[in-house]
Short mmCIF file of C-alpha atoms in Angstrom, two decimals:
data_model
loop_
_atom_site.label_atom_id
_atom_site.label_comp_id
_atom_site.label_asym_id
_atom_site.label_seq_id
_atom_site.Cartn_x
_atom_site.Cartn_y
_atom_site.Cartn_z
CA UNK A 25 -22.37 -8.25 11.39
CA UNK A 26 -24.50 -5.68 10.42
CA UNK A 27 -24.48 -5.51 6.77
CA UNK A 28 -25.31 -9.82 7.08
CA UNK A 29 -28.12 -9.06 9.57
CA UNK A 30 -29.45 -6.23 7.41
CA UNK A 31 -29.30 -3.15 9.79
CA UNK A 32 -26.61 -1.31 8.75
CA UNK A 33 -26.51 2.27 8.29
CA UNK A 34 -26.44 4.20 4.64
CA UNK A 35 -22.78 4.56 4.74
CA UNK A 36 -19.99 1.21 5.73
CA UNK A 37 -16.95 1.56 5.46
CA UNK A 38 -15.27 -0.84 2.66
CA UNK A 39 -13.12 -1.98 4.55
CA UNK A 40 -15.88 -4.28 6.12
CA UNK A 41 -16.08 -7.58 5.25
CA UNK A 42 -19.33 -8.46 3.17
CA UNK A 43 -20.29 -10.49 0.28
CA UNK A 44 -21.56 -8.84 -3.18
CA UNK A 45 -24.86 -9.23 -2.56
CA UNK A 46 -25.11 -6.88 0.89
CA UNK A 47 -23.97 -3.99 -1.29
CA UNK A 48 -25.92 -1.76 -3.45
CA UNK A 49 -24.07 -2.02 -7.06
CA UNK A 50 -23.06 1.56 -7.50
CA UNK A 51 -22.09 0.89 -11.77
CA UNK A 52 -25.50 2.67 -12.86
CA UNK A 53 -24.83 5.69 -10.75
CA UNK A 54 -21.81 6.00 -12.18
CA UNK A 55 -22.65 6.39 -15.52
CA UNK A 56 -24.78 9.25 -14.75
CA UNK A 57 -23.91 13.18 -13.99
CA UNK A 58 -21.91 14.39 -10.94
CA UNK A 59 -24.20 17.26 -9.98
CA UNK A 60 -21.71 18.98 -7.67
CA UNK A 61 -19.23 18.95 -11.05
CA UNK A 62 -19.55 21.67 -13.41
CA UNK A 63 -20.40 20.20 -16.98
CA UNK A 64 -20.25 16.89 -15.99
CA UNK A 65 -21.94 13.90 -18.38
CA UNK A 66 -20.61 10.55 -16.43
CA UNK A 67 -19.80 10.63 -12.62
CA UNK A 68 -17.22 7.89 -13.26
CA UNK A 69 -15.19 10.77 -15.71
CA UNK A 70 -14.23 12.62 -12.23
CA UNK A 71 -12.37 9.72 -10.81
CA UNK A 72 -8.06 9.36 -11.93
CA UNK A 73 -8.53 6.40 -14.09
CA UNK A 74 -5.37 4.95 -13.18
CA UNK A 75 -6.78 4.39 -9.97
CA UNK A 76 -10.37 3.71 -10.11
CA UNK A 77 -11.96 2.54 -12.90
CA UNK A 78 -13.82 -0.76 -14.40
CA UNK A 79 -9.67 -2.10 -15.37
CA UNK A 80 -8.55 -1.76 -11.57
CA UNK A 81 -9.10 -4.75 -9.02
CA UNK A 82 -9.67 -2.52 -6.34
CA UNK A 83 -12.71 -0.61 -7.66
CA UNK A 84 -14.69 -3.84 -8.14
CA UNK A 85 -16.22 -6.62 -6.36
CA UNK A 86 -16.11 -10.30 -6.92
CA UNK A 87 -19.09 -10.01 -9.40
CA UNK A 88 -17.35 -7.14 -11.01
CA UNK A 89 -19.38 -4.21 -10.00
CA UNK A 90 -18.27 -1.03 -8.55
CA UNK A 91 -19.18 -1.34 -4.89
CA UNK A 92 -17.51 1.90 -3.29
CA UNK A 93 -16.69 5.41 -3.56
CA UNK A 94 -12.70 6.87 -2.39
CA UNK A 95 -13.14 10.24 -0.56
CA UNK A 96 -8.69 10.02 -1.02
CA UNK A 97 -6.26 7.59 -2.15
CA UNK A 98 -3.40 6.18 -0.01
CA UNK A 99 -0.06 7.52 -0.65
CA UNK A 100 2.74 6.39 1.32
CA UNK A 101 6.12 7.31 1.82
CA UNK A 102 8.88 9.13 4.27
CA UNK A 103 8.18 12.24 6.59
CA UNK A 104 11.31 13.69 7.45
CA UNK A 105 11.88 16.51 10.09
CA UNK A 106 13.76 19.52 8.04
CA UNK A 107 15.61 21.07 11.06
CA UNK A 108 16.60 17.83 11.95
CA UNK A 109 18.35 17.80 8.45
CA UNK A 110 19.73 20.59 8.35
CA UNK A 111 22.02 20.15 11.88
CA UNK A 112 22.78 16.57 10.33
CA UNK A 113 23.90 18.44 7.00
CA UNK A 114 21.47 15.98 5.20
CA UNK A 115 20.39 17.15 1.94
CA UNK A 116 16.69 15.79 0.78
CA UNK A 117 15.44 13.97 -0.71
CA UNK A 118 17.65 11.17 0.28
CA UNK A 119 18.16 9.68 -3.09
CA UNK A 120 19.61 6.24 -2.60
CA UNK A 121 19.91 3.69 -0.65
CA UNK A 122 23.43 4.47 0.05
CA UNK A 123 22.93 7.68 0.88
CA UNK A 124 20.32 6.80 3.71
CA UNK A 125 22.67 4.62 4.98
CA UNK A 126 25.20 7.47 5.63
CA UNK A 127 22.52 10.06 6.12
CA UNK A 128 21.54 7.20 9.28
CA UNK A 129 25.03 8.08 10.25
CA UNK A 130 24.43 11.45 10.49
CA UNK A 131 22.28 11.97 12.24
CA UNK A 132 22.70 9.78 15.13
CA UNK A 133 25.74 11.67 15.24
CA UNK A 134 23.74 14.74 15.83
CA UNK A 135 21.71 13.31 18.49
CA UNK A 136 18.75 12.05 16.53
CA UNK A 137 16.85 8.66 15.90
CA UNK A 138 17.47 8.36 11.94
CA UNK A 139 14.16 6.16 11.18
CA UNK A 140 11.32 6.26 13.21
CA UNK A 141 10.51 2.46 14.14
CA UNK A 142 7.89 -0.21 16.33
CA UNK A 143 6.45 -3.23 16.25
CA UNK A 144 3.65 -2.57 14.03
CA UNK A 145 3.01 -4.25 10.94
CA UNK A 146 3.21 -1.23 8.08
CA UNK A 147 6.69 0.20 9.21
CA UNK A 148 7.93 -3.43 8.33
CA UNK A 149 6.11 -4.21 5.62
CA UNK A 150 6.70 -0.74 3.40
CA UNK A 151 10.05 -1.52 3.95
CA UNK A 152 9.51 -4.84 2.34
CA UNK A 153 7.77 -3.61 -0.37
CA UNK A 154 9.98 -0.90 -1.43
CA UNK A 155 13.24 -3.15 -1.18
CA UNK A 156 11.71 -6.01 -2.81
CA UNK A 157 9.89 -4.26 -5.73
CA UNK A 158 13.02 -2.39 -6.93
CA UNK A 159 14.86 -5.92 -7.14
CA UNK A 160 12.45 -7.86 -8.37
CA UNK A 161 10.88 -5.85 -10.97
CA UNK A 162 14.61 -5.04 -12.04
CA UNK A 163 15.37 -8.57 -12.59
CA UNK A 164 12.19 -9.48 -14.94
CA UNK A 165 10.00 -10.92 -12.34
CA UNK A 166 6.96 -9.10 -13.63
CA UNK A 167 7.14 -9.72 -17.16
CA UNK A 168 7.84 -13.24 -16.54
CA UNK A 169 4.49 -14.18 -14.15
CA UNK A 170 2.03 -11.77 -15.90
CA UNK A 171 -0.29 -14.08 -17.02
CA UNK A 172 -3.70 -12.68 -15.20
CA UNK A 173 -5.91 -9.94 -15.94
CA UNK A 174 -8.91 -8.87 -13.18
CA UNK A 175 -10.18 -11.48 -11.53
CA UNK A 176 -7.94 -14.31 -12.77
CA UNK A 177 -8.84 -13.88 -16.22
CA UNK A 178 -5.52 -15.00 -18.37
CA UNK A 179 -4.23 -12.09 -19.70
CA UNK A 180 -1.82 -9.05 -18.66
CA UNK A 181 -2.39 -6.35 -15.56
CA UNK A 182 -0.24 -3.38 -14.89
CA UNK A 183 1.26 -5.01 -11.56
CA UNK A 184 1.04 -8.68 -10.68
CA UNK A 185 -1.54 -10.18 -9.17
CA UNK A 186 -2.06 -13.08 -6.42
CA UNK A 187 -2.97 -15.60 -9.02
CA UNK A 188 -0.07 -14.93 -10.86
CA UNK A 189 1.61 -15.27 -7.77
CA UNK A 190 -0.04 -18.75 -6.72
CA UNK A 191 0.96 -20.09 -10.28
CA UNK A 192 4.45 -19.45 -10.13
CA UNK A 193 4.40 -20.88 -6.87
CA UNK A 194 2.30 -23.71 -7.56
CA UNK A 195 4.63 -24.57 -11.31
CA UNK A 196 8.20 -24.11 -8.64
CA UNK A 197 9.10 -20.53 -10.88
CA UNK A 198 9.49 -19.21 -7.54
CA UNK A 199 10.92 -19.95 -4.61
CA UNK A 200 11.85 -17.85 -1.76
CA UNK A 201 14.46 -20.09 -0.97
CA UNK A 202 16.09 -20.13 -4.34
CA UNK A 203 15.64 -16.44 -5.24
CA UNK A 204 18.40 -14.18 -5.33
CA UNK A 205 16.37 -10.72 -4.83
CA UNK A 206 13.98 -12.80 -1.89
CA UNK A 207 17.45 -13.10 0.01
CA UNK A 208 19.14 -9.97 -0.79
CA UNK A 209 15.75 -8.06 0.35
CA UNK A 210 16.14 -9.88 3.85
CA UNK A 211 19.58 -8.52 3.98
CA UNK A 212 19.13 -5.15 2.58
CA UNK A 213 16.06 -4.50 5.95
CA UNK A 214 18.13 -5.83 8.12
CA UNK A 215 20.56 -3.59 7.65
CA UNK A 216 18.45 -0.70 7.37
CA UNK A 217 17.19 -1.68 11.00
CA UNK A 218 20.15 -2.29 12.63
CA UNK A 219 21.51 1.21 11.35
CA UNK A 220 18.57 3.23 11.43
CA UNK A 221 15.93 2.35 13.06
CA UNK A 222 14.75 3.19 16.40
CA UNK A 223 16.91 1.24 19.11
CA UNK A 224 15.08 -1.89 20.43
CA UNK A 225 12.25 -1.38 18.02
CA UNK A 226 9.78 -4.63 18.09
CA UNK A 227 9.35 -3.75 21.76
CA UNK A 228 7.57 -0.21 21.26
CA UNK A 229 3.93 -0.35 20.61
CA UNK A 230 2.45 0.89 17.58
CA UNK A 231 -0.23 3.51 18.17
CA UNK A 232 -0.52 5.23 14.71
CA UNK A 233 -1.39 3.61 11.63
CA UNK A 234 -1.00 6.66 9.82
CA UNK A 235 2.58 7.76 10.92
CA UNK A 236 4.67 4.64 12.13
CA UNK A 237 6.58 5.82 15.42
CA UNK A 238 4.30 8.61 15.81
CA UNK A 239 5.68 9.42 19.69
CA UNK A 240 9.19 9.33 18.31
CA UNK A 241 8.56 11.36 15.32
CA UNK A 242 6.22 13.96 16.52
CA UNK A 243 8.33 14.91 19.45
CA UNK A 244 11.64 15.67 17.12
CA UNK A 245 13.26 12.96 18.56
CA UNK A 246 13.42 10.75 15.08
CA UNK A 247 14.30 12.38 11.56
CA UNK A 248 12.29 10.14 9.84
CA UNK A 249 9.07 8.09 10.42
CA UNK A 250 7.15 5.92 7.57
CA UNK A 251 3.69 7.79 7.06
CA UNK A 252 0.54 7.80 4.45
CA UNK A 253 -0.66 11.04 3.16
CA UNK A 254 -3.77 11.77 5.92
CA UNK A 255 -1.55 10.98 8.44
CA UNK A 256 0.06 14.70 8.84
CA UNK A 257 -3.43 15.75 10.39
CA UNK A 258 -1.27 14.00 13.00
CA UNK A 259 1.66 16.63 12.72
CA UNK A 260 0.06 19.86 13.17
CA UNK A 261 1.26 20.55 16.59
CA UNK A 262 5.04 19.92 15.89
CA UNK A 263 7.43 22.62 16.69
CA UNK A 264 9.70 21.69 13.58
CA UNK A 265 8.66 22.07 9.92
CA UNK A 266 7.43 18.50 8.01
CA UNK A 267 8.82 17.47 4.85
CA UNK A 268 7.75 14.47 2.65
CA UNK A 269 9.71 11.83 -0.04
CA UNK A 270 9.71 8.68 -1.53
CA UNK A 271 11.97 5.67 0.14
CA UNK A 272 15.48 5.51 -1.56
CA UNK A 273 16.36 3.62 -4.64
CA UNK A 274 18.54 0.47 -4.11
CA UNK A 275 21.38 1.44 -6.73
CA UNK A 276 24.46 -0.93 -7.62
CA UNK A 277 26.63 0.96 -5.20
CA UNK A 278 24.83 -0.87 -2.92
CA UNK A 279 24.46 -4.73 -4.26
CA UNK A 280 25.20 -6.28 -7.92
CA UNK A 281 21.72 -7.41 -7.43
CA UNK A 282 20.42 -3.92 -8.41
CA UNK A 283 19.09 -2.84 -11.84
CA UNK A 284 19.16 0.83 -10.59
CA UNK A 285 15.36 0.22 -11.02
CA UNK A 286 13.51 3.42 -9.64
CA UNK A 287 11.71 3.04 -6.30
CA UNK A 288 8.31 2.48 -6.75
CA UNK A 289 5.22 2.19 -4.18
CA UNK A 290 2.29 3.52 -6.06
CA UNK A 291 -0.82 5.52 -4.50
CA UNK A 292 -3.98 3.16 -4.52
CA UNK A 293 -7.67 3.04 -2.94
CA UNK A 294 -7.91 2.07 0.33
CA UNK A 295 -8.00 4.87 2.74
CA UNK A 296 -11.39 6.17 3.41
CA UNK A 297 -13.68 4.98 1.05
CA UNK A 298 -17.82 3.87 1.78
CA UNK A 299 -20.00 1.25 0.40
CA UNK A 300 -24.03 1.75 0.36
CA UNK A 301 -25.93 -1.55 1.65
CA UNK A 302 -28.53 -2.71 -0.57
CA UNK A 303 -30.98 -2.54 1.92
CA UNK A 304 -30.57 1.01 1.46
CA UNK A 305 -33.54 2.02 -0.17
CA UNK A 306 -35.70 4.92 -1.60
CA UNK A 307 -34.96 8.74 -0.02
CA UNK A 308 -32.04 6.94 1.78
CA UNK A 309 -30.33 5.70 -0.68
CA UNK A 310 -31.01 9.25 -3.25
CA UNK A 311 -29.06 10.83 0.30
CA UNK A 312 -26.45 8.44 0.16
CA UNK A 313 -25.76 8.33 -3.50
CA UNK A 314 -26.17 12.65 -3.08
CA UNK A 315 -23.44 12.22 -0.10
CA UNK A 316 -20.95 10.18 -2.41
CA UNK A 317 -21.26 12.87 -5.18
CA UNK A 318 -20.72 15.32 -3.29
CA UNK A 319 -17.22 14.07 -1.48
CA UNK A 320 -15.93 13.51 -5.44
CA UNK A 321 -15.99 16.76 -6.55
CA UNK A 322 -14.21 19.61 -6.11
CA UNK A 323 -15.87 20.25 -2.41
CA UNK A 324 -13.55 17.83 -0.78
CA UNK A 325 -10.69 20.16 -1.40
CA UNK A 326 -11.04 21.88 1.97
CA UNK A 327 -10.80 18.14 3.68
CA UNK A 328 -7.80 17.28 1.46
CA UNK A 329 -6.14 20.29 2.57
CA UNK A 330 -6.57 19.76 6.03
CA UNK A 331 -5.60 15.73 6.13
CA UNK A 332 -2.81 15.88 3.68
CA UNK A 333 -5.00 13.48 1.45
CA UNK A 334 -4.26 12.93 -2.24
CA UNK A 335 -7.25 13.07 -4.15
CA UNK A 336 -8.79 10.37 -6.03
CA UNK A 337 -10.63 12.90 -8.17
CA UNK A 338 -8.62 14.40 -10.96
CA UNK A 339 -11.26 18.14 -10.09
CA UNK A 340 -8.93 18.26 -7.01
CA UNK A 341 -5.11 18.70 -5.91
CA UNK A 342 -2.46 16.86 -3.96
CA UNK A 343 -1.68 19.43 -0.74
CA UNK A 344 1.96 20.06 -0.68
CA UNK A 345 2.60 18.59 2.35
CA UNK A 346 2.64 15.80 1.41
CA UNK A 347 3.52 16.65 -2.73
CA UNK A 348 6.76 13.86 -1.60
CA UNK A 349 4.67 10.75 -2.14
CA UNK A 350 3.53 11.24 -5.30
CA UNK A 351 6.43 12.18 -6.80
CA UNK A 352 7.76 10.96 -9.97
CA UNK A 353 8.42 7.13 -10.11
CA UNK A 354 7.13 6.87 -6.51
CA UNK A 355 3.76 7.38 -7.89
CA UNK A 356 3.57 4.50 -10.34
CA UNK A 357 1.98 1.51 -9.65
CA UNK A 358 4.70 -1.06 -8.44
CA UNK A 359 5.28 -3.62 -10.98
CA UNK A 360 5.80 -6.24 -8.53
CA UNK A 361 5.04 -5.35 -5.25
CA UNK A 362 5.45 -6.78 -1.98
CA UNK A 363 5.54 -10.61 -3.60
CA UNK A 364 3.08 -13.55 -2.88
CA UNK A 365 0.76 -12.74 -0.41
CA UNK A 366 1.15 -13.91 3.39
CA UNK A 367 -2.14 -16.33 4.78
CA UNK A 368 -4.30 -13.58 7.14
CA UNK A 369 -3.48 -15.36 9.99
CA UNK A 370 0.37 -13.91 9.66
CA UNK A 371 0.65 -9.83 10.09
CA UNK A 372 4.11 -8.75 8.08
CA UNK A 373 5.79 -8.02 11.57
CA UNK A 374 5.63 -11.89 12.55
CA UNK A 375 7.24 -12.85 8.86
CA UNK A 376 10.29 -10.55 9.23
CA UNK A 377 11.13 -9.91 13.23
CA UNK A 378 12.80 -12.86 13.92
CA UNK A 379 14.98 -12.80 11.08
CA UNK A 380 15.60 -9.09 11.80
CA UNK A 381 16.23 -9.22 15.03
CA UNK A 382 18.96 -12.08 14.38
CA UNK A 383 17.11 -14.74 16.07
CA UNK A 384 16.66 -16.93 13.13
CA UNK A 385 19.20 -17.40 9.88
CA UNK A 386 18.61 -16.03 5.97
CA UNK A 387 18.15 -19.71 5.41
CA UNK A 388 15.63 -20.28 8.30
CA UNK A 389 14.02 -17.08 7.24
CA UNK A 390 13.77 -18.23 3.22
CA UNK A 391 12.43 -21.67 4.19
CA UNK A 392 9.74 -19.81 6.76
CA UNK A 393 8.63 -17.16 4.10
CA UNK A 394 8.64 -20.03 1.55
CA UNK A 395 5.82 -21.69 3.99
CA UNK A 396 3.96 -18.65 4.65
CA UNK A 397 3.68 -18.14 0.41
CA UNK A 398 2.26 -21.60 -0.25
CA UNK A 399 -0.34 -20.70 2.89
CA UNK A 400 -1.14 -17.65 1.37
CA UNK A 401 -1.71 -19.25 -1.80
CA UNK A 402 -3.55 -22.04 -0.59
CA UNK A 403 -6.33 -18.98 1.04
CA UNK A 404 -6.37 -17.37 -2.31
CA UNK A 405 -7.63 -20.40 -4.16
CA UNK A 406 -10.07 -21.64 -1.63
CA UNK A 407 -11.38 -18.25 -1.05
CA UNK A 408 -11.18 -15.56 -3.41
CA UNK A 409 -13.38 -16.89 -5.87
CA UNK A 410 -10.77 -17.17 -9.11
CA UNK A 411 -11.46 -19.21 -12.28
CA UNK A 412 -10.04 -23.02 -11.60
CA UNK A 413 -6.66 -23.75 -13.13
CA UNK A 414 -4.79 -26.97 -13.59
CA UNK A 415 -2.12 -25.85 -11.39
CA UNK A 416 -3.68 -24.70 -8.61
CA UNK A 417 -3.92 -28.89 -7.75
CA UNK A 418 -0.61 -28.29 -7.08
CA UNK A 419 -0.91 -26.03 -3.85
CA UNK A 420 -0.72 -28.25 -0.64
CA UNK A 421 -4.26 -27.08 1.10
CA UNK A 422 -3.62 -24.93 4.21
#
């Protein structure tokens, strides 16, 4: 409301919905020196490329300008509770699937919650994403709907994108209720609920979107909770020493539907990053620009440190607490992902609960998610401002 009426302070948030034109295009800044780093010719030459950078969707707006700065990037993955381990004889990392399975087992035989659970969105989603990228990408799904760069632009991108999405849906190459890894994804979270997560789950309100089950997992009650990298801030006070790792990988030991494709999530922008409004101007916006410098170089160390925040700076380093979620394949950039994207009326927690609670069938569920795609679609096209395609007449309008 602010940033549309004009009175908005030097710093928003990006997470703040606005159009292009209500923020200050921050592209000619960043092709000019990073005072606070040493030797420094381009301010954009501090930033991990992978991650932000004129190739990545998430560093640009619609007109293709860079219209934010990351103080961090999200990384996400499992804190696990090391004495709580070691009584359950569970050695970590868990490595697959499998294996977290019996470690669930474990340690509900030694008087622990295995998997921290509620009724918030993330906890369910992650799961999601996890199961579903390993299977997916595994089967070929990525090389078979590339067909977008940025912005809709035909083309490749290092993970698929919601137009590539829409097309397959809108041409019939997908559809959740006639593919194999959609179904065995429902099947493989359902079990992991039923065995591991916290009893009665969907009725426990999520408080934490930084650890999921924070009151179960803070207190030593649950082994493991679902948790991004700031979120051990949250932790300090424990009495038991934190731990970090990626989510297992879904091997064939556990379904012939597995590749033994590594588990992938990926870290990404979107934690705390700021925007400058354009009606920033003059000393104010020399301050702001001044601020944003300052918080990518190596001065946020101290803040990283504290948070347990992965940098998005390559003149910083990754604390170790949290050294688990950007380990190895974990790290990478999912090929796949969580799949088509659900319409924003539908939080990831509506999609799945039913189905995991065993009030509706795999079939019921397929048909629903099927729905929810085409929705989802439907917003992208009318909304997100991408290049018109022939098949996107094909998308029954939401």
């Amino acid at each position: 409301t602010q940033l549309a009426a004009g009175t908005a302070p030097q710093l928003v948030f990006d997470q703040a919905t606005y159009k292009p034109y209500m923020i200050t295009d921050l592209s000619p800044y960043l092709d000019e020196p990073n005072p606070f780093v040493k030797n420094n010719k381009k301010w954009l030459s501090v930033f991990r490329s992978e991650y932000y950078g004129p190739t990545n969707p998430q560093s640009l707006d619609a007109n293709g300008n860079f219209f934010m700065i990351p103080f961090n990037l999200v990384a996400v993955g499992v804190y696990y509770n090391e004495n709580a381990f070691a009584k359950a004889h569970v050695k970590a990392p868990i490595a697959t699937f499998q294996d977290l399975l019996t470690a669930c087992h474990q340690l509900k035989a030694a008087g622990y919650t295995p998997f921290a659970e509620n009724n918030s969105n993330i906890g369910t989603s992650w799961t999601e994403t996890s199961i579903f990228n390993q299977l997916a990408a595994g089967d070929g799904l990525y090389k078979e709907l590339n067909k977008y760069a940025v912005h809709g632009v035909p083309g490749s991108n290092p993970s698929l994108l919601e137009e590539d999405y829409a097309r397959a849906l809108a041409l019939g190459t997908l559809n959740a209720s006639r593919y194999p890894a959609e179904a065995e994804t429902l099947k493989l979270m359902k079990e992991f609920f039923d065995s591991c997560a916290t009893p009665n789950w969907s009725g426990i309100t999520g408080l934490s979107g930084s650890v999921v089950g924070l009151r179960q997992f803070a207190p030593g009650r649950a082994a493991m909770a679902w948790g991004v990298d700031f979120g051990f801030g949250a932790l300090g006070g424990v009495h038991f020493k934190v731990s970090s790792m990626p989510f297992p990988t879904v091997t064939t030991a556990t379904t012939s539907l597995s590749h033994n494709f590594p588990a992938e999530f990926g870290n990404s922008t979107g934690g705390t990053s700021y925007m400058i409004p354009s009606t920033t101007k003059g000393k104010k916006l020399e301050a702001a620009i001044r601020f944003l410098q300052y918080v990518s170089s190596p001065n946020i160390q101290p803040w990283l440190d504290g948070t347990g925040g992965v940098p998005a700076v390559n003149v910083a380093k990754a604390p170790s607490s949290t050294g688990g979620f950007t380990a190895g394949a974990w790290a990478k950039t999912p090929l796949v992902g969580a799949g088509p994207s659900l319409p924003p009326t539908v939080a990831a927690l509506t999609a799945y609960e039913d189905y995991l609670l065993g009030d509706k069938s795999l079939g019921s569920e397929e048909s629903y998610l099927q729905g929810l795609w085409l929705q989802g679609a439907a917003y992208g096209i009318a909304n997100d401002n991408w290049p018109s395609q022939p098949w996107m007449s094909r998308i029954p309008k939401s």
